[in-house]
PDB file of C-alpha atoms and ligand atoms in Angstrom:
ATOM      1  CA  UNK A   1      58.704 154.367 124.482  1.00 68.00           C
ATOM      2  CA  UNK A   2      58.292 150.921 125.700  1.00 86.00           C
ATOM      3  CA  UNK A   3      57.293 148.193 123.128  1.00 92.00           C
ATOM      4  CA  UNK A   4      54.290 145.868 123.464  1.00 96.00           C
ATOM      5  CA  UNK A   5      54.933 142.089 124.297  1.00 97.00           C
ATOM      6  CA  UNK A   6      52.207 139.661 123.590  1.00 98.00           C
ATOM      7  CA  UNK A   7      52.952 136.318 124.972  1.00 98.00           C
ATOM      8  CA  UNK A   8      51.030 132.993 124.787  1.00 98.00           C
ATOM      9  CA  UNK A   9      51.197 130.664 127.433  1.00 98.00           C
ATOM     10  CA  UNK A  10      50.140 127.293 126.004  1.00 98.00           C
ATOM     11  CA  UNK A  11      50.237 125.577 129.525  1.00 98.00           C
ATOM     12  CA  UNK A  12      49.815 121.757 129.365  1.00 98.00           C
ATOM     13  CA  UNK A  13      47.935 122.008 126.094  1.00 98.00           C
ATOM     14  CA  UNK A  14      48.487 121.124 122.380  1.00 98.00           C
ATOM     15  CA  UNK A  15      49.751 118.080 120.651  1.00 98.00           C
ATOM     16  CA  UNK A  16      52.976 117.944 118.590  1.00 98.00           C
ATOM     17  CA  UNK A  17      50.997 118.396 115.434  1.00 98.00           C
ATOM     18  CA  UNK A  18      48.641 121.188 116.613  1.00 98.00           C
ATOM     19  CA  UNK A  19      51.666 123.092 118.454  1.00 98.00           C
ATOM     20  CA  UNK A  20      53.697 123.004 115.066  1.00 98.00           C
ATOM     21  CA  UNK A  21      50.556 124.052 113.068  1.00 98.00           C
ATOM     22  CA  UNK A  22      49.874 126.980 115.526  1.00 98.00           C
ATOM     23  CA  UNK A  23      53.524 128.066 115.334  1.00 98.00           C
ATOM     24  CA  UNK A  24      53.411 128.137 111.635  1.00 97.00           C
ATOM     25  CA  UNK A  25      50.318 130.229 111.571  1.00 97.00           C
ATOM     26  CA  UNK A  26      51.894 132.718 114.069  1.00 97.00           C
ATOM     27  CA  UNK A  27      55.280 132.885 112.194  1.00 95.00           C
ATOM     28  CA  UNK A  28      53.256 134.014 109.061  1.00 92.00           C
ATOM     29  CA  UNK A  29      51.209 136.442 111.006  1.00 89.00           C
ATOM     30  CA  UNK A  30      54.220 137.705 113.026  1.00 83.00           C
ATOM     31  CA  UNK A  31      55.907 139.050 109.897  1.00 78.00           C
ATOM     32  CA  UNK A  32      53.478 141.894 109.995  1.00 71.00           C
ATOM     33  CA  UNK A  33      54.287 142.986 113.567  1.00 66.00           C
ATOM     34  CA  UNK A  34      57.985 143.774 113.610  1.00 61.00           C
ATOM     35  CA  UNK A  35      57.742 147.342 114.708  1.00 70.00           C
ATOM     36  CA  UNK A  36      56.678 147.987 118.337  1.00 83.00           C
ATOM     37  CA  UNK A  37      54.951 144.630 119.000  1.00 94.00           C
ATOM     38  CA  UNK A  38      56.993 141.576 120.084  1.00 95.00           C
ATOM     39  CA  UNK A  39      55.399 138.056 120.057  1.00 97.00           C
ATOM     40  CA  UNK A  40      56.358 135.160 122.333  1.00 98.00           C
ATOM     41  CA  UNK A  41      55.032 131.675 122.622  1.00 98.00           C
ATOM     42  CA  UNK A  42      55.636 129.253 125.469  1.00 98.00           C
ATOM     43  CA  UNK A  43      54.835 125.702 124.397  1.00 98.00           C
ATOM     44  CA  UNK A  44      55.105 122.528 126.705  1.00 98.00           C
ATOM     45  CA  UNK A  45      58.740 121.136 127.005  1.00 98.00           C
ATOM     46  CA  UNK A  46      58.332 118.231 124.618  1.00 98.00           C
ATOM     47  CA  UNK A  47      57.233 120.606 121.776  1.00 98.00           C
ATOM     48  CA  UNK A  48      60.003 123.161 122.133  1.00 98.00           C
ATOM     49  CA  UNK A  49      62.201 121.731 119.440  1.00 98.00           C
ATOM     50  CA  UNK A  50      59.571 121.337 116.774  1.00 98.00           C
ATOM     51  CA  UNK A  51      58.115 124.632 117.563  1.00 98.00           C
ATOM     52  CA  UNK A  52      61.645 126.262 117.442  1.00 98.00           C
ATOM     53  CA  UNK A  53      62.088 124.682 113.960  1.00 98.00           C
ATOM     54  CA  UNK A  54      58.794 126.031 112.749  1.00 98.00           C
ATOM     55  CA  UNK A  55      59.576 129.569 114.129  1.00 97.00           C
ATOM     56  CA  UNK A  56      63.010 129.600 112.651  1.00 95.00           C
ATOM     57  CA  UNK A  57      63.637 132.914 110.855  1.00 93.00           C
ATOM     58  CA  UNK A  58      60.319 134.499 112.069  1.00 94.00           C
ATOM     59  CA  UNK A  59      59.858 137.372 114.510  1.00 93.00           C
ATOM     60  CA  UNK A  60      58.155 135.083 116.978  1.00 96.00           C
ATOM     61  CA  UNK A  61      60.241 134.453 120.023  1.00 97.00           C
ATOM     62  CA  UNK A  62      60.221 131.111 121.958  1.00 98.00           C
ATOM     63  CA  UNK A  63      59.942 130.609 125.619  1.00 98.00           C
ATOM     64  CA  UNK A  64      59.413 127.756 128.288  1.00 98.00           C
ATOM     65  CA  UNK A  65      57.048 127.608 131.067  1.00 98.00           C
ATOM     66  CA  UNK A  66      59.353 126.758 133.831  1.00 98.00           C
ATOM     67  CA  UNK A  67      62.909 125.867 134.522  1.00 98.00           C
ATOM     68  CA  UNK A  68      64.963 124.384 137.339  1.00 98.00           C
ATOM     69  CA  UNK A  69      67.726 126.223 139.162  1.00 98.00           C
ATOM     70  CA  UNK A  70      70.374 123.614 139.290  1.00 98.00           C
ATOM     71  CA  UNK A  71      73.113 122.844 136.574  1.00 97.00           C
ATOM     72  CA  UNK A  72      72.453 119.569 134.808  1.00 98.00           C
ATOM     73  CA  UNK A  73      72.823 116.672 137.014  1.00 98.00           C
ATOM     74  CA  UNK A  74      70.764 114.182 139.133  1.00 98.00           C
ATOM     75  CA  UNK A  75      67.408 115.977 139.189  1.00 98.00           C
ATOM     76  CA  UNK A  76      64.845 113.558 137.862  1.00 98.00           C
ATOM     77  CA  UNK A  77      62.136 115.150 135.761  1.00 98.00           C
ATOM     78  CA  UNK A  78      63.638 118.689 135.838  1.00 98.00           C
ATOM     79  CA  UNK A  79      64.985 120.779 133.067  1.00 98.00           C
ATOM     80  CA  UNK A  80      68.040 123.049 133.205  1.00 98.00           C
ATOM     81  CA  UNK A  81      68.644 126.595 131.842  1.00 98.00           C
ATOM     82  CA  UNK A  82      71.246 125.617 129.326  1.00 98.00           C
ATOM     83  CA  UNK A  83      68.806 122.777 128.020  1.00 98.00           C
ATOM     84  CA  UNK A  84      66.194 125.575 127.373  1.00 98.00           C
ATOM     85  CA  UNK A  85      68.918 127.630 125.512  1.00 98.00           C
ATOM     86  CA  UNK A  86      69.909 124.669 123.627  1.00 98.00           C
ATOM     87  CA  UNK A  87      66.324 124.320 122.339  1.00 98.00           C
ATOM     88  CA  UNK A  88      66.479 128.015 121.225  1.00 97.00           C
ATOM     89  CA  UNK A  89      64.427 129.488 124.121  1.00 98.00           C
ATOM     90  CA  UNK A  90      65.027 133.165 124.861  1.00 98.00           C
ATOM     91  CA  UNK A  91      62.415 133.430 127.701  1.00 98.00           C
ATOM     92  CA  UNK A  92      61.053 131.347 130.549  1.00 98.00           C
ATOM     93  CA  UNK A  93      57.849 132.293 132.619  1.00 98.00           C
ATOM     94  CA  UNK A  94      58.460 131.829 136.187  1.00 98.00           C
ATOM     95  CA  UNK A  95      56.103 132.134 139.340  1.00 98.00           C
ATOM     96  CA  UNK A  96      52.902 131.408 137.384  1.00 98.00           C
ATOM     97  CA  UNK A  97      49.941 131.061 139.692  1.00 96.00           C
ATOM     98  CA  UNK A  98      49.472 127.472 138.787  1.00 97.00           C
ATOM     99  CA  UNK A  99      53.045 126.892 139.820  1.00 98.00           C
ATOM    100  CA  UNK A 100      52.557 128.799 143.054  1.00 97.00           C
ATOM    101  CA  UNK A 101      49.188 127.395 143.974  1.00 95.00           C
ATOM    102  CA  UNK A 102      48.885 124.058 142.315  1.00 96.00           C
ATOM    103  CA  UNK A 103      52.498 122.981 142.568  1.00 96.00           C
ATOM    104  CA  UNK A 104      53.347 124.810 145.748  1.00 97.00           C
ATOM    105  CA  UNK A 105      56.314 126.951 144.651  1.00 98.00           C
ATOM    106  CA  UNK A 106      57.481 129.423 147.102  1.00 98.00           C
ATOM    107  CA  UNK A 107      58.872 132.920 146.455  1.00 98.00           C
ATOM    108  CA  UNK A 108      62.400 131.422 147.440  1.00 98.00           C
ATOM    109  CA  UNK A 109      62.139 128.729 144.848  1.00 98.00           C
ATOM    110  CA  UNK A 110      60.978 131.290 142.199  1.00 98.00           C
ATOM    111  CA  UNK A 111      63.890 133.511 143.124  1.00 98.00           C
ATOM    112  CA  UNK A 112      66.539 130.651 142.841  1.00 98.00           C
ATOM    113  CA  UNK A 113      65.076 129.783 139.371  1.00 98.00           C
ATOM    114  CA  UNK A 114      65.009 133.483 138.302  1.00 98.00           C
ATOM    115  CA  UNK A 115      68.530 134.011 139.274  1.00 98.00           C
ATOM    116  CA  UNK A 116      69.733 130.957 137.650  1.00 98.00           C
ATOM    117  CA  UNK A 117      67.775 131.746 134.351  1.00 98.00           C
ATOM    118  CA  UNK A 118      69.179 135.249 134.194  1.00 98.00           C
ATOM    119  CA  UNK A 119      72.698 134.150 134.778  1.00 98.00           C
ATOM    120  CA  UNK A 120      72.455 131.616 132.152  1.00 98.00           C
ATOM    121  CA  UNK A 121      71.292 134.160 129.626  1.00 98.00           C
ATOM    122  CA  UNK A 122      67.465 133.881 129.605  1.00 98.00           C
ATOM    123  CA  UNK A 123      64.879 136.501 129.884  1.00 98.00           C
ATOM    124  CA  UNK A 124      62.176 135.943 132.605  1.00 98.00           C
ATOM    125  CA  UNK A 125      58.566 136.676 132.571  1.00 98.00           C
ATOM    126  CA  UNK A 126      57.973 136.827 136.466  1.00 98.00           C
ATOM    127  CA  UNK A 127      54.319 136.371 137.252  1.00 98.00           C
ATOM    128  CA  UNK A 128      52.680 137.907 140.342  1.00 98.00           C
ATOM    129  CA  UNK A 129      49.035 138.294 141.487  1.00 98.00           C
ATOM    130  CA  UNK A 130      46.768 138.041 144.321  1.00 97.00           C
ATOM    131  CA  UNK A 131      43.949 135.519 145.088  1.00 96.00           C
ATOM    132  CA  UNK A 132      40.386 136.638 145.260  1.00 95.00           C
ATOM    133  CA  UNK A 133      40.424 136.440 148.960  1.00 95.00           C
ATOM    134  CA  UNK A 134      43.408 138.583 149.289  1.00 96.00           C
ATOM    135  CA  UNK A 135      41.761 141.233 146.966  1.00 96.00           C
ATOM    136  CA  UNK A 136      38.606 141.048 149.090  1.00 94.00           C
ATOM    137  CA  UNK A 137      40.617 141.555 152.165  1.00 97.00           C
ATOM    138  CA  UNK A 138      42.344 144.645 150.613  1.00 96.00           C
ATOM    139  CA  UNK A 139      45.768 142.915 150.472  1.00 97.00           C
ATOM    140  CA  UNK A 140      46.468 143.169 146.814  1.00 97.00           C
ATOM    141  CA  UNK A 141      49.395 145.456 146.998  1.00 98.00           C
ATOM    142  CA  UNK A 142      50.779 143.762 150.043  1.00 98.00           C
ATOM    143  CA  UNK A 143      50.736 140.485 148.063  1.00 98.00           C
ATOM    144  CA  UNK A 144      52.337 141.938 145.141  1.00 98.00           C
ATOM    145  CA  UNK A 145      55.005 143.659 147.314  1.00 98.00           C
ATOM    146  CA  UNK A 146      55.852 140.314 148.810  1.00 98.00           C
ATOM    147  CA  UNK A 147      55.981 138.418 145.566  1.00 98.00           C
ATOM    148  CA  UNK A 148      58.070 141.145 143.953  1.00 98.00           C
ATOM    149  CA  UNK A 149      60.480 141.374 146.984  1.00 98.00           C
ATOM    150  CA  UNK A 150      60.774 137.500 147.207  1.00 98.00           C
ATOM    151  CA  UNK A 151      61.245 136.951 143.356  1.00 98.00           C
ATOM    152  CA  UNK A 152      63.703 139.645 142.907  1.00 98.00           C
ATOM    153  CA  UNK A 153      65.588 139.227 146.135  1.00 98.00           C
ATOM    154  CA  UNK A 154      69.598 139.737 145.445  1.00 98.00           C
ATOM    155  CA  UNK A 155      68.834 140.784 141.824  1.00 98.00           C
ATOM    156  CA  UNK A 156      70.761 143.981 140.915  1.00 98.00           C
ATOM    157  CA  UNK A 157      69.449 146.463 138.361  1.00 98.00           C
ATOM    158  CA  UNK A 158      71.746 145.247 135.514  1.00 98.00           C
ATOM    159  CA  UNK A 159      70.262 141.716 135.959  1.00 98.00           C
ATOM    160  CA  UNK A 160      66.715 142.840 136.446  1.00 98.00           C
ATOM    161  CA  UNK A 161      66.904 144.370 133.158  1.00 98.00           C
ATOM    162  CA  UNK A 162      66.255 140.790 131.916  1.00 98.00           C
ATOM    163  CA  UNK A 163      62.924 140.576 133.646  1.00 98.00           C
ATOM    164  CA  UNK A 164      59.285 141.229 132.389  1.00 98.00           C
ATOM    165  CA  UNK A 165      56.655 141.386 134.970  1.00 98.00           C
ATOM    166  CA  UNK A 166      53.241 139.911 134.413  1.00 98.00           C
ATOM    167  CA  UNK A 167      50.453 140.984 136.716  1.00 98.00           C
ATOM    168  CA  UNK A 168      48.053 137.987 136.795  1.00 97.00           C
ATOM    169  CA  UNK A 169      45.323 138.303 139.362  1.00 97.00           C
ATOM    170  CA  UNK A 170      44.532 134.665 140.167  1.00 96.00           C
ATOM    171  CA  UNK A 171      40.851 135.199 140.195  1.00 95.00           C
ATOM    172  CA  UNK A 172      40.928 136.345 136.568  1.00 94.00           C
ATOM    173  CA  UNK A 173      42.979 133.436 135.199  1.00 92.00           C
ATOM    174  CA  UNK A 174      41.093 130.955 133.049  1.00 89.00           C
ATOM    175  CA  UNK A 175      37.781 132.247 134.669  1.00 91.00           C
ATOM    176  CA  UNK A 176      36.505 134.510 131.905  1.00 87.00           C
ATOM    177  CA  UNK A 177      36.477 137.228 134.602  1.00 89.00           C
ATOM    178  CA  UNK A 178      38.969 140.034 133.573  1.00 91.00           C
ATOM    179  CA  UNK A 179      40.181 142.684 135.803  1.00 92.00           C
ATOM    180  CA  UNK A 180      38.769 145.941 134.682  1.00 96.00           C
ATOM    181  CA  UNK A 181      41.234 148.300 132.804  1.00 97.00           C
ATOM    182  CA  UNK A 182      41.230 150.518 135.939  1.00 97.00           C
ATOM    183  CA  UNK A 183      42.004 147.560 138.261  1.00 97.00           C
ATOM    184  CA  UNK A 184      44.862 146.459 135.997  1.00 98.00           C
ATOM    185  CA  UNK A 185      46.234 149.836 135.640  1.00 98.00           C
ATOM    186  CA  UNK A 186      46.216 150.578 139.372  1.00 98.00           C
ATOM    187  CA  UNK A 187      48.262 147.367 140.080  1.00 98.00           C
ATOM    188  CA  UNK A 188      50.573 147.994 137.195  1.00 98.00           C
ATOM    189  CA  UNK A 189      51.265 151.529 138.367  1.00 98.00           C
ATOM    190  CA  UNK A 190      51.859 150.077 141.835  1.00 98.00           C
ATOM    191  CA  UNK A 191      54.316 147.620 140.369  1.00 98.00           C
ATOM    192  CA  UNK A 192      56.058 150.315 138.488  1.00 98.00           C
ATOM    193  CA  UNK A 193      56.387 152.488 141.593  1.00 98.00           C
ATOM    194  CA  UNK A 194      57.692 149.587 143.510  1.00 98.00           C
ATOM    195  CA  UNK A 195      60.445 148.891 140.780  1.00 98.00           C
ATOM    196  CA  UNK A 196      61.256 152.654 141.022  1.00 98.00           C
ATOM    197  CA  UNK A 197      61.814 152.514 144.719  1.00 98.00           C
ATOM    198  CA  UNK A 198      63.604 149.160 144.619  1.00 98.00           C
ATOM    199  CA  UNK A 199      65.845 150.164 141.693  1.00 98.00           C
ATOM    200  CA  UNK A 200      65.571 153.653 140.087  1.00 98.00           C
ATOM    201  CA  UNK A 201      62.828 155.584 138.357  1.00 97.00           C
ATOM    202  CA  UNK A 202      64.740 155.604 135.074  1.00 97.00           C
ATOM    203  CA  UNK A 203      65.028 151.751 135.166  1.00 97.00           C
ATOM    204  CA  UNK A 204      61.390 151.122 136.104  1.00 98.00           C
ATOM    205  CA  UNK A 205      60.175 153.305 133.108  1.00 97.00           C
ATOM    206  CA  UNK A 206      61.825 150.606 130.724  1.00 97.00           C
ATOM    207  CA  UNK A 207      60.472 147.495 132.477  1.00 98.00           C
ATOM    208  CA  UNK A 208      57.723 145.768 130.528  1.00 98.00           C
ATOM    209  CA  UNK A 209      54.535 144.963 132.744  1.00 98.00           C
ATOM    210  CA  UNK A 210      52.194 142.610 131.133  1.00 98.00           C
ATOM    211  CA  UNK A 211      48.501 141.826 132.147  1.00 98.00           C
ATOM    212  CA  UNK A 212      47.282 138.279 132.291  1.00 97.00           C
ATOM    213  CA  UNK A 213      43.947 136.842 133.171  1.00 96.00           C
ATOM    214  CA  UNK A 214      41.303 136.054 130.512  1.00 95.00           C
ATOM    215  CA  UNK A 215      42.671 138.370 127.918  1.00 97.00           C
ATOM    216  CA  UNK A 216      40.701 138.129 124.660  1.00 97.00           C
ATOM    217  CA  UNK A 217      40.172 140.064 121.338  1.00 96.00           C
ATOM    218  CA  UNK A 218      37.336 141.902 122.901  1.00 96.00           C
ATOM    219  CA  UNK A 219      38.994 143.188 126.026  1.00 97.00           C
ATOM    220  CA  UNK A 220      42.581 143.384 124.684  1.00 98.00           C
ATOM    221  CA  UNK A 221      42.456 146.888 123.414  1.00 97.00           C
ATOM    222  CA  UNK A 222      40.975 148.536 126.593  1.00 97.00           C
ATOM    223  CA  UNK A 223      43.654 146.612 128.753  1.00 98.00           C
ATOM    224  CA  UNK A 224      46.614 147.382 126.452  1.00 97.00           C
ATOM    225  CA  UNK A 225      45.342 150.999 126.181  1.00 97.00           C
ATOM    226  CA  UNK A 226      46.347 151.606 129.979  1.00 97.00           C
ATOM    227  CA  UNK A 227      49.517 153.691 130.499  1.00 96.00           C
ATOM    228  CA  UNK A 228      51.315 151.021 132.402  1.00 97.00           C
ATOM    229  CA  UNK A 229      50.128 147.966 130.556  1.00 98.00           C
ATOM    230  CA  UNK A 230      52.811 146.938 128.047  1.00 97.00           C
ATOM    231  CA  UNK A 231      51.469 143.782 126.688  1.00 98.00           C
ATOM    232  CA  UNK A 232      49.561 140.458 127.798  1.00 98.00           C
ATOM    233  CA  UNK A 233      50.187 137.067 128.939  1.00 98.00           C
ATOM    234  CA  UNK A 234      47.480 135.161 127.231  1.00 98.00           C
ATOM    235  CA  UNK A 235      46.448 131.454 128.133  1.00 97.00           C
ATOM    236  CA  UNK A 236      43.335 130.115 126.754  1.00 97.00           C
ATOM    237  CA  UNK A 237      43.110 132.678 123.849  1.00 98.00           C
ATOM    238  CA  UNK A 238      46.676 131.776 122.819  1.00 98.00           C
ATOM    239  CA  UNK A 239      45.779 128.358 121.746  1.00 98.00           C
ATOM    240  CA  UNK A 240      44.409 129.307 118.269  1.00 98.00           C
ATOM    241  CA  UNK A 241      45.669 131.850 115.859  1.00 97.00           C
ATOM    242  CA  UNK A 242      42.231 133.022 115.315  1.00 97.00           C
ATOM    243  CA  UNK A 243      41.853 134.094 118.883  1.00 98.00           C
ATOM    244  CA  UNK A 244      45.504 135.229 119.624  1.00 98.00           C
ATOM    245  CA  UNK A 245      46.256 137.219 116.400  1.00 96.00           C
ATOM    246  CA  UNK A 246      43.435 139.736 117.114  1.00 97.00           C
ATOM    247  CA  UNK A 247      45.234 140.352 120.528  1.00 97.00           C
ATOM    248  CA  UNK A 248      48.441 141.035 118.716  1.00 96.00           C
ATOM    249  CA  UNK A 249      46.576 143.254 116.322  1.00 95.00           C
ATOM    250  CA  UNK A 250      45.109 145.305 119.105  1.00 96.00           C
ATOM    251  CA  UNK A 251      48.669 146.032 120.253  1.00 95.00           C
ATOM    252  CA  UNK A 252      49.800 146.974 116.767  1.00 93.00           C
ATOM    253  CA  UNK A 253      46.825 149.366 116.538  1.00 92.00           C
ATOM    254  CA  UNK A 254      47.830 151.146 119.809  1.00 94.00           C
ATOM    255  CA  UNK A 255      51.494 151.126 119.073  1.00 90.00           C
ATOM    256  CA  UNK A 256      50.865 152.734 115.594  1.00 83.00           C
ATOM    257  CA  UNK A 257      48.774 155.506 117.491  1.00 71.00           C
ATOM    258  CA  UNK A 258      51.533 156.474 119.850  1.00 62.00           C
TER     259      UNK A 258
HETATM  260  P1  PGA B 301      44.020 132.860 130.590  1.00 64.44           P
HETATM  261  O1  PGA B 301      45.382 132.426 131.479  1.00 64.44           O
HETATM  262  O2  PGA B 301      44.365 133.694 129.523  1.00 64.44           O
HETATM  263  O3  PGA B 301      43.554 131.546 130.183  1.00 64.44           O
HETATM  264  O4  PGA B 301      43.190 133.369 131.635  1.00 64.44           O
HETATM  265  C1  PGA B 301      46.413 133.455 131.500  1.00 64.44           C
HETATM  266  C2  PGA B 301      47.616 132.909 132.200  1.00 64.44           C
HETATM  267  O5  PGA B 301      47.602 131.983 133.000  1.00 64.44           O
HETATM  268  O6  PGA B 301      48.787 133.193 131.870  1.00 64.44           O
END
């Protein structure tokens, strides 16, 4: 039985004060969800340390939104894996569509980051997802295959055990348009089959595959209720506990049922 993971991607939002306040609220709420539902928050780099301090001793885990693949050195503006570990991060999000499409990251760069993160002891949330034009052209599965192949190139099964996949159709991110539960399930099933072929069926059964793209309290239960949807990567609705906690609550209800 896979657990649920509900992850908040705060993107380039919050202030130090609002980040710490939100972390405090989630740390309190998180104490109710230890069985079957994991919670993760990914604040901007400058707020990792104050948020880590606020989350200390709570069930809420900390992640970053990106990392660089090189060891510390002359890479102005970049942040190394060991620095994230030093800030108590356990996870890092890689391959988010904003990094791919706004910052121009290739599958090759994402793969280098992923391998560096895993070998440095971080868990990776690897985001994949098609553009609207690609969906309309019937290329969704081809795009997912390419991004999975590129992102996990050279990654053995033992290392891939540190990867969570997030299916995030680009047309659903921050738009208020959500994939239907059927569209999400079809993509997730495809991703799980891809993992079964690339690795082994037993391995693929244990991989968490999150859905992301306009997840909110009112659509969380129907999305999380799909057989291959193991959690959510939440942007906008993760910025307030009043909108994030109900999504965690939807997962808790479903995990109590199964
Ligand atoms: P959204 O973002 O929930 O605001 O659509 C999701 C994401 O980009 O991870």
